[in-house]
Short mmCIF file of the C-alpha atoms (twelve columns), coordinates in Angstrom:
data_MODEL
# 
_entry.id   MODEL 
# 
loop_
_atom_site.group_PDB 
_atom_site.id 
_atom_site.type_symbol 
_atom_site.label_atom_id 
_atom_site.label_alt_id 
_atom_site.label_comp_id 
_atom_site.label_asym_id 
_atom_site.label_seq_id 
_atom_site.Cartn_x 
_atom_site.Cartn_y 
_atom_site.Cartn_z 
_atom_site.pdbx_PDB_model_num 
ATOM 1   C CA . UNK A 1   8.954   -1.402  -0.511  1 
ATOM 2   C CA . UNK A 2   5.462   -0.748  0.374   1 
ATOM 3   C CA . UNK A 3   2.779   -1.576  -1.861  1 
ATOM 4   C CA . UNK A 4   3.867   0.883   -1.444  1 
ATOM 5   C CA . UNK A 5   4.382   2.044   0.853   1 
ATOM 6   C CA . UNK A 6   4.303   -2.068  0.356   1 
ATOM 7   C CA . UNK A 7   2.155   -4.130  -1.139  1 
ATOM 8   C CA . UNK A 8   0.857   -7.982  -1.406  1 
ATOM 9   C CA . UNK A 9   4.166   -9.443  -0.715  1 
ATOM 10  C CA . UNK A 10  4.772   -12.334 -2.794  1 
ATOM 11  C CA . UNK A 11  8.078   -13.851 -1.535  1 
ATOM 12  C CA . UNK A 12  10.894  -12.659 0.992   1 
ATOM 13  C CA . UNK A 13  12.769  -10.766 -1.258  1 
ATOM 14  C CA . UNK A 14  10.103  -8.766  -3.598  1 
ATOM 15  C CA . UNK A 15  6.493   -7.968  -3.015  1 
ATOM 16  C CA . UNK A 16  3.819   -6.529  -5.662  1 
ATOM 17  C CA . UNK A 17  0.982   -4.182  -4.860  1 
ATOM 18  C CA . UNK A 18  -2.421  -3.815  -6.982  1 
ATOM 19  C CA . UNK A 19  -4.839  -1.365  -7.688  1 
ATOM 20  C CA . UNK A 20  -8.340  -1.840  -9.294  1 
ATOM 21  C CA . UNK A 21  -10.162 0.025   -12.028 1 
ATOM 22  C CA . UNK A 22  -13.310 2.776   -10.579 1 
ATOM 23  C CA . UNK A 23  -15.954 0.437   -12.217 1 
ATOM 24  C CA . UNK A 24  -14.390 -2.540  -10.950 1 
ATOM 25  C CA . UNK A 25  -13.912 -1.359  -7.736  1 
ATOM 26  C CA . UNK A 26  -17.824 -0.822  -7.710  1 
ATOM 27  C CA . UNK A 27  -18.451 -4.029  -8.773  1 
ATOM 28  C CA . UNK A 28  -16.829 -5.598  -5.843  1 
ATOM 29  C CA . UNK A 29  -18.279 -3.498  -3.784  1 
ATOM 30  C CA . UNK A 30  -21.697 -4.739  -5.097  1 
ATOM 31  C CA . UNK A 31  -20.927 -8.020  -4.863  1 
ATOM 32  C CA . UNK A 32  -19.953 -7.795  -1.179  1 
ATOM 33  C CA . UNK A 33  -22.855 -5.510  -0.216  1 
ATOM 34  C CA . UNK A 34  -24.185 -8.039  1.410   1 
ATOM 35  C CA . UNK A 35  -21.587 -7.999  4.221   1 
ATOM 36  C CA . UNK A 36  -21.395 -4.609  4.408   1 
ATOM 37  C CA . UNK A 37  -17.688 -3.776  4.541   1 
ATOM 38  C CA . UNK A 38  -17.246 -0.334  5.443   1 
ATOM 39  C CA . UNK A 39  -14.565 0.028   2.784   1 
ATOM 40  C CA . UNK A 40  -17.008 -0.501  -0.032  1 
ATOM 41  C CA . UNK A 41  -17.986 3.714   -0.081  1 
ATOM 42  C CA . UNK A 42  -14.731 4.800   0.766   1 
ATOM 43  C CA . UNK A 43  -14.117 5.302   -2.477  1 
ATOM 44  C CA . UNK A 44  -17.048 5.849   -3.651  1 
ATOM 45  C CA . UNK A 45  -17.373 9.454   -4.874  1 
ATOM 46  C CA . UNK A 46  -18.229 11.951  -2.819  1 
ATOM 47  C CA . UNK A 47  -21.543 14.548  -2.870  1 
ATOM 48  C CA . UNK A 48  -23.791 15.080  -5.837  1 
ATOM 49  C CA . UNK A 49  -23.330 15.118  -9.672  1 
ATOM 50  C CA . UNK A 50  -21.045 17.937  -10.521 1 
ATOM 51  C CA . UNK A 51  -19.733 18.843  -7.123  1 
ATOM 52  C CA . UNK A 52  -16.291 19.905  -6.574  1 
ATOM 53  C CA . UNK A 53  -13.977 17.359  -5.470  1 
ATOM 54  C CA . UNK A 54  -11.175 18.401  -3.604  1 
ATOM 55  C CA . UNK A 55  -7.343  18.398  -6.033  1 
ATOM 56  C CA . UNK A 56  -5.666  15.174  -3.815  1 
ATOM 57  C CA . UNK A 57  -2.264  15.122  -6.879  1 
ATOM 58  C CA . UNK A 58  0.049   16.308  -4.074  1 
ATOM 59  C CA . UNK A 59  -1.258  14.230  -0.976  1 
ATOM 60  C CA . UNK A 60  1.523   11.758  -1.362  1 
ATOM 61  C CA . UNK A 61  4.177   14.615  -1.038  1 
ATOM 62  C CA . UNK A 62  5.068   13.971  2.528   1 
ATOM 63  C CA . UNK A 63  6.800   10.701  0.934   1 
ATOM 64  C CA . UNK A 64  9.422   12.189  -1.124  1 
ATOM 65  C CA . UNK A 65  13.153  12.083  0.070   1 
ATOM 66  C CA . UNK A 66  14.927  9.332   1.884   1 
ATOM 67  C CA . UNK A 67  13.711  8.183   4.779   1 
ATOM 68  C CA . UNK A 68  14.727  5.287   7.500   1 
ATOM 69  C CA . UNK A 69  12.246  2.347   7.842   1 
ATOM 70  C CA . UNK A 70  11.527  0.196   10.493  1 
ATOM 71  C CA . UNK A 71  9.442   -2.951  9.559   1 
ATOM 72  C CA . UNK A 72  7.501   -5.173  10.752  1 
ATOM 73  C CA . UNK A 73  6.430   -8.628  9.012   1 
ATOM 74  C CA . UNK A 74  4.303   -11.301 9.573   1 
ATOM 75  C CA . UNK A 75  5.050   -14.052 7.354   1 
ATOM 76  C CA . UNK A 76  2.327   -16.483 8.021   1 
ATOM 77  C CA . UNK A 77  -1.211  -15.020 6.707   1 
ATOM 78  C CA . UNK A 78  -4.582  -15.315 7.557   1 
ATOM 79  C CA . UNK A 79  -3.917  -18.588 9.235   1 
ATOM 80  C CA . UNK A 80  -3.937  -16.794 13.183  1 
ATOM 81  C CA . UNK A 81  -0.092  -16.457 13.510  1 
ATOM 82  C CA . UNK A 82  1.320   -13.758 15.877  1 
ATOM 83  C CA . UNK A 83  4.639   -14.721 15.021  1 
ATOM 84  C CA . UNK A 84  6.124   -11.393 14.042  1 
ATOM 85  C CA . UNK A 85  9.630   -10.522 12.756  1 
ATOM 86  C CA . UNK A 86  11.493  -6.977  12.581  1 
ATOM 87  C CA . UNK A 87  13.937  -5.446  10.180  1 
ATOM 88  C CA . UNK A 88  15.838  -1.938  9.378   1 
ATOM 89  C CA . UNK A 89  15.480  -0.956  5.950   1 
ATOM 90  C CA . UNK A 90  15.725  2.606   3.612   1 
ATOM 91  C CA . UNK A 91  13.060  3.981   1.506   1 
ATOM 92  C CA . UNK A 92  13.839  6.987   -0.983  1 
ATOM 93  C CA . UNK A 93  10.718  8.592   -3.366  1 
ATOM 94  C CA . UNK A 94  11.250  10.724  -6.505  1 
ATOM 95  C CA . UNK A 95  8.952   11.954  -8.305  1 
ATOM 96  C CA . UNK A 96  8.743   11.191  -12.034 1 
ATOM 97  C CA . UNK A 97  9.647   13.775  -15.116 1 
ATOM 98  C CA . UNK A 98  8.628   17.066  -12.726 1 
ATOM 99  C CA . UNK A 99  4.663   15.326  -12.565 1 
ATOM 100 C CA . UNK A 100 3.098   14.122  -9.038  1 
ATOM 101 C CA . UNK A 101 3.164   10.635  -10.138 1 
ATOM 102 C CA . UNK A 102 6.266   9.201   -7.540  1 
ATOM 103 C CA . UNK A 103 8.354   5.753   -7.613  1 
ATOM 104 C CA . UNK A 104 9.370   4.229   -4.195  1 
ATOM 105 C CA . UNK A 105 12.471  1.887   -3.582  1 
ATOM 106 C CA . UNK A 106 12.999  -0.150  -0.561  1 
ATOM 107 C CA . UNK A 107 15.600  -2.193  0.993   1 
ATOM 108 C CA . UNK A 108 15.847  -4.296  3.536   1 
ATOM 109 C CA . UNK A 109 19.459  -6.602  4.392   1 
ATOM 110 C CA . UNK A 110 19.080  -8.170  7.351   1 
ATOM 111 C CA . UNK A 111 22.680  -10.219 7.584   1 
ATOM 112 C CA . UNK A 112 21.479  -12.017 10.560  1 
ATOM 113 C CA . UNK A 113 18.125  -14.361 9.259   1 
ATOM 114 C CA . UNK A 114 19.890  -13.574 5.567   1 
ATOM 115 C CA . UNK A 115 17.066  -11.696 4.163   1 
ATOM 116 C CA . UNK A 116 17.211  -9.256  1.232   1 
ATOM 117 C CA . UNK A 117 14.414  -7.327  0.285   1 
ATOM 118 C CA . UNK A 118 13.891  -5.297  -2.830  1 
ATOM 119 C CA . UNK A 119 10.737  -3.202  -3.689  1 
ATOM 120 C CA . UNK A 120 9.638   -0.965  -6.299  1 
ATOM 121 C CA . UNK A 121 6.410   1.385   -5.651  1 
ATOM 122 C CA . UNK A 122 4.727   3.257   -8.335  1 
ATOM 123 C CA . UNK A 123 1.689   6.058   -7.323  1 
ATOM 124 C CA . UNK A 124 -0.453  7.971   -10.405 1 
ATOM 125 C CA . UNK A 125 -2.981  9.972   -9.847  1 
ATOM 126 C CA . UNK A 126 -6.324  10.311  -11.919 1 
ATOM 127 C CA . UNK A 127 -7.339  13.570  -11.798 1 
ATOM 128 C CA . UNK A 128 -10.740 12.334  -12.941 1 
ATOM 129 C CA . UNK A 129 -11.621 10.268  -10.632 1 
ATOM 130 C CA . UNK A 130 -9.633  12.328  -7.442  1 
ATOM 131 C CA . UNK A 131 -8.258  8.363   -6.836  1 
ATOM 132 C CA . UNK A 132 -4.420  7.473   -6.393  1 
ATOM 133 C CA . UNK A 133 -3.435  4.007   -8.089  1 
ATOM 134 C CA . UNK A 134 -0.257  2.010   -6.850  1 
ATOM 135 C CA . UNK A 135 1.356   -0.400  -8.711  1 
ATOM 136 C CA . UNK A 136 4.131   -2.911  -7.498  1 
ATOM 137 C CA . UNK A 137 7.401   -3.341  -9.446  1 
ATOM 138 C CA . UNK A 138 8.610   -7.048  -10.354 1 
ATOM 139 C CA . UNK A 139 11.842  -6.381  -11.741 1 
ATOM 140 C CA . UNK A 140 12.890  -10.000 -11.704 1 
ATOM 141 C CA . UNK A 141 10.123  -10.980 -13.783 1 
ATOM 142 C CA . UNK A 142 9.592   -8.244  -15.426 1 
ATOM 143 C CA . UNK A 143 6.134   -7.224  -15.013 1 
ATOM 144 C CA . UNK A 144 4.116   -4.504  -13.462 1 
ATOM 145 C CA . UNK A 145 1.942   -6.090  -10.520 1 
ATOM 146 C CA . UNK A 146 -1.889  -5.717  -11.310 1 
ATOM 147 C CA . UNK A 147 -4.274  -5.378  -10.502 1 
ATOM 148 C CA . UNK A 148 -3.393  -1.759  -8.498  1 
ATOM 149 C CA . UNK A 149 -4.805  -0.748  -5.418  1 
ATOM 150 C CA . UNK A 150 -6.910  2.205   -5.153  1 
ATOM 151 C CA . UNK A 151 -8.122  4.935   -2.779  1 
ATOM 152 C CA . UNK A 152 -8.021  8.530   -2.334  1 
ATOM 153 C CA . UNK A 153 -6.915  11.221  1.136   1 
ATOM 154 C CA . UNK A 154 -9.099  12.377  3.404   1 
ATOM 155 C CA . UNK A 155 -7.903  14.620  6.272   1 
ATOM 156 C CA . UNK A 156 -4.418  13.443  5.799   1 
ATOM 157 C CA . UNK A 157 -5.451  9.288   5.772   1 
ATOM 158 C CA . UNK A 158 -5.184  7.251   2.956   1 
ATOM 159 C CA . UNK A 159 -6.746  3.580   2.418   1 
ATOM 160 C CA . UNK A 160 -6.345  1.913   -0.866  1 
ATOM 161 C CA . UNK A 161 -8.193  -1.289  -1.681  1 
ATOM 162 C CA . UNK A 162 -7.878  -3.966  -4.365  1 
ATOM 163 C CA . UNK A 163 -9.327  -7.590  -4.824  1 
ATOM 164 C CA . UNK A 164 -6.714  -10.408 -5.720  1 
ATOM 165 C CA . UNK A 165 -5.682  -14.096 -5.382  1 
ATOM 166 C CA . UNK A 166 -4.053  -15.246 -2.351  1 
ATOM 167 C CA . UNK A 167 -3.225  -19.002 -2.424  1 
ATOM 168 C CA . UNK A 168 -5.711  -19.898 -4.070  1 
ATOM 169 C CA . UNK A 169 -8.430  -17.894 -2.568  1 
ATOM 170 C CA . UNK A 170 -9.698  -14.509 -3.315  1 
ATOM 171 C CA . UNK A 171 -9.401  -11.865 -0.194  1 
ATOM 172 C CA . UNK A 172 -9.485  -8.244  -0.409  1 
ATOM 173 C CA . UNK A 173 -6.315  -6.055  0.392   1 
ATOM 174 C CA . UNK A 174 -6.191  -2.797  2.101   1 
ATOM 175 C CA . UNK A 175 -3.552  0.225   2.791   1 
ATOM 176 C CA . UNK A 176 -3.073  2.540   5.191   1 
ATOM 177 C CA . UNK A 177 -0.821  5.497   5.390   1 
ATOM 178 C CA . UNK A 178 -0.974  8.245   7.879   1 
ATOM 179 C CA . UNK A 179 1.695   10.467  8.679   1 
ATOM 180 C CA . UNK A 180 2.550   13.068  11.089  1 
ATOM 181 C CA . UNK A 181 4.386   16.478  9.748   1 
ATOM 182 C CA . UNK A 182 7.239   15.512  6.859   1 
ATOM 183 C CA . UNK A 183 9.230   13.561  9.630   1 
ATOM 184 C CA . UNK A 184 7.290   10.741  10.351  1 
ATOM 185 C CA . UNK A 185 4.674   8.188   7.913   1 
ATOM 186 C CA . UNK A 186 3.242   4.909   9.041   1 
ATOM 187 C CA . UNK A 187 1.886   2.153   6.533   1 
ATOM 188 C CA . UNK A 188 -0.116  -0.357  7.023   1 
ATOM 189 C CA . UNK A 189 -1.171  -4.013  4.933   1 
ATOM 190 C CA . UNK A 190 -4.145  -5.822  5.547   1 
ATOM 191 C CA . UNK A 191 -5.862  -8.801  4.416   1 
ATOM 192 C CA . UNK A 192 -9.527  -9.295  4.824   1 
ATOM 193 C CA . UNK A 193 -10.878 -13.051 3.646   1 
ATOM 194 C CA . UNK A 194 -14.433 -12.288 4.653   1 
ATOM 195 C CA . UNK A 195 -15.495 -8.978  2.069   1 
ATOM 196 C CA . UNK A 196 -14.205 -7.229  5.314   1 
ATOM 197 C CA . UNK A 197 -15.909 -7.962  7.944   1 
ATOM 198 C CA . UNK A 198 -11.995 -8.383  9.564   1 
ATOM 199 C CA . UNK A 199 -9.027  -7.986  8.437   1 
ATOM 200 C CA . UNK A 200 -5.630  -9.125  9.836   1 
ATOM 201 C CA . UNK A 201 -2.465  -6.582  9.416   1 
ATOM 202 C CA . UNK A 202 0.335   -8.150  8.206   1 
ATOM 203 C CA . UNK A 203 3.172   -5.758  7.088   1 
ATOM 204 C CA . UNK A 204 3.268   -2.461  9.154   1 
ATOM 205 C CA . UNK A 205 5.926   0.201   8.182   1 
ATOM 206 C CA . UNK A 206 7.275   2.976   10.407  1 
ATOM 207 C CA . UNK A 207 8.984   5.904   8.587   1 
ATOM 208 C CA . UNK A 208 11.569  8.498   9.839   1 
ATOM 209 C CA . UNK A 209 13.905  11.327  8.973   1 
ATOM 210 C CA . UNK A 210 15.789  14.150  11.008  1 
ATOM 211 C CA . UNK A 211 14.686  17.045  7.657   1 
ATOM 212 C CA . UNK A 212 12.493  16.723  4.872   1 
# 
């Protein structure tokens, strides 16, 4: 469901999530120096040549097993809506062949507006470059959603950036996830069409389970 949590949703029943490369990543962040985004050396690496960088391959642990999800939407972007709809949904992570790469599914059916939601998540880490990827899953067209968005934990916070079309205009796209114990996540979407000076949420995700 979530770009995973979700990602840059792209209709009402399927939404797609990018990541960028390191290098391009850095290259947008040059370009928007100029404003200054605060996002630009988050992930940026961290300390001098050769330092140790912390092993982040199990930071998206907390995420596997079925959960409940409680969403919230906001269809109309980055045109000042505050028109906001809610749905119950399910989200279930598995990780893939015994690795700490994971894949995400999540449903929402909503029989009262009609609405049918299906979304596909893959994470990979790069144990290079300490970053998680995540990809979105468009299994009606077949394709993997690109470009990924990127980002890596600190103190229990991810934010994952990419840069990417939206109707026409280029805006960047940011993550959130934060969660609380095995019991409890919360995911965030963002849009920012000014190199992130602001950003407007527009898909926020609440996560719970009774066990792990």
């Amino acid at each position: 469901m979530f770009g995973a949590h979700i990602t840059s949703e792209v209709s009402m029943t399927k939404t797609t999530s990018g990541r960028i490369g390191r290098q391009a990543l850095a290259a947008v962040a040059i370009l928007l120096s100029a404003s200054g985004p605060s996002w630009a050396q988050s992930t940026s690496p961290a300390g001098p040549p050769g330092a140790s960088r912390r092993d982040g391959s199990r930071d998206f642990d907390f995420l596997i097993g079925d959960w409940k999800a409680h969403l919230k939407r906001l269809p109309e972007r980055l045109v000042g809506s505050t028109a906001w709809v809610e749905y119950d949904g399910t989200s279930s992570t598995h990780k893939i062949l015994g690795s700490n790469a994971n894949m995400e599914d999540f449903k929402v059916d909503d029989t009262k507006d009609n609405l049918h939601i299906r979304a596909q998540t893959l994470r990979l880490y790069n144990p290079a470059s300490h970053q998680w990827s995540v990809y979105g899953l468009d299994l009606d067209a077949g394709v993997l959603g690109l470009p990924a968005t990127v980002g890596e934990f600190t103190n229990g916070r991810v934010e994952l950036f990419d840069y990417e079309d939206w109707k026409g205009r280029w805006i960047l796209v940011r993550f959130v996830w934060s969660h609380s114990g095995a019991t409890a996540a919360h995911f965030e979407q963002s849009f920012s069409a000014d190199g992130g000076k602001t950003w407007e949420v527009n898909w926020i995700c609440d996560l719970s389970r009774e066990t792990p």
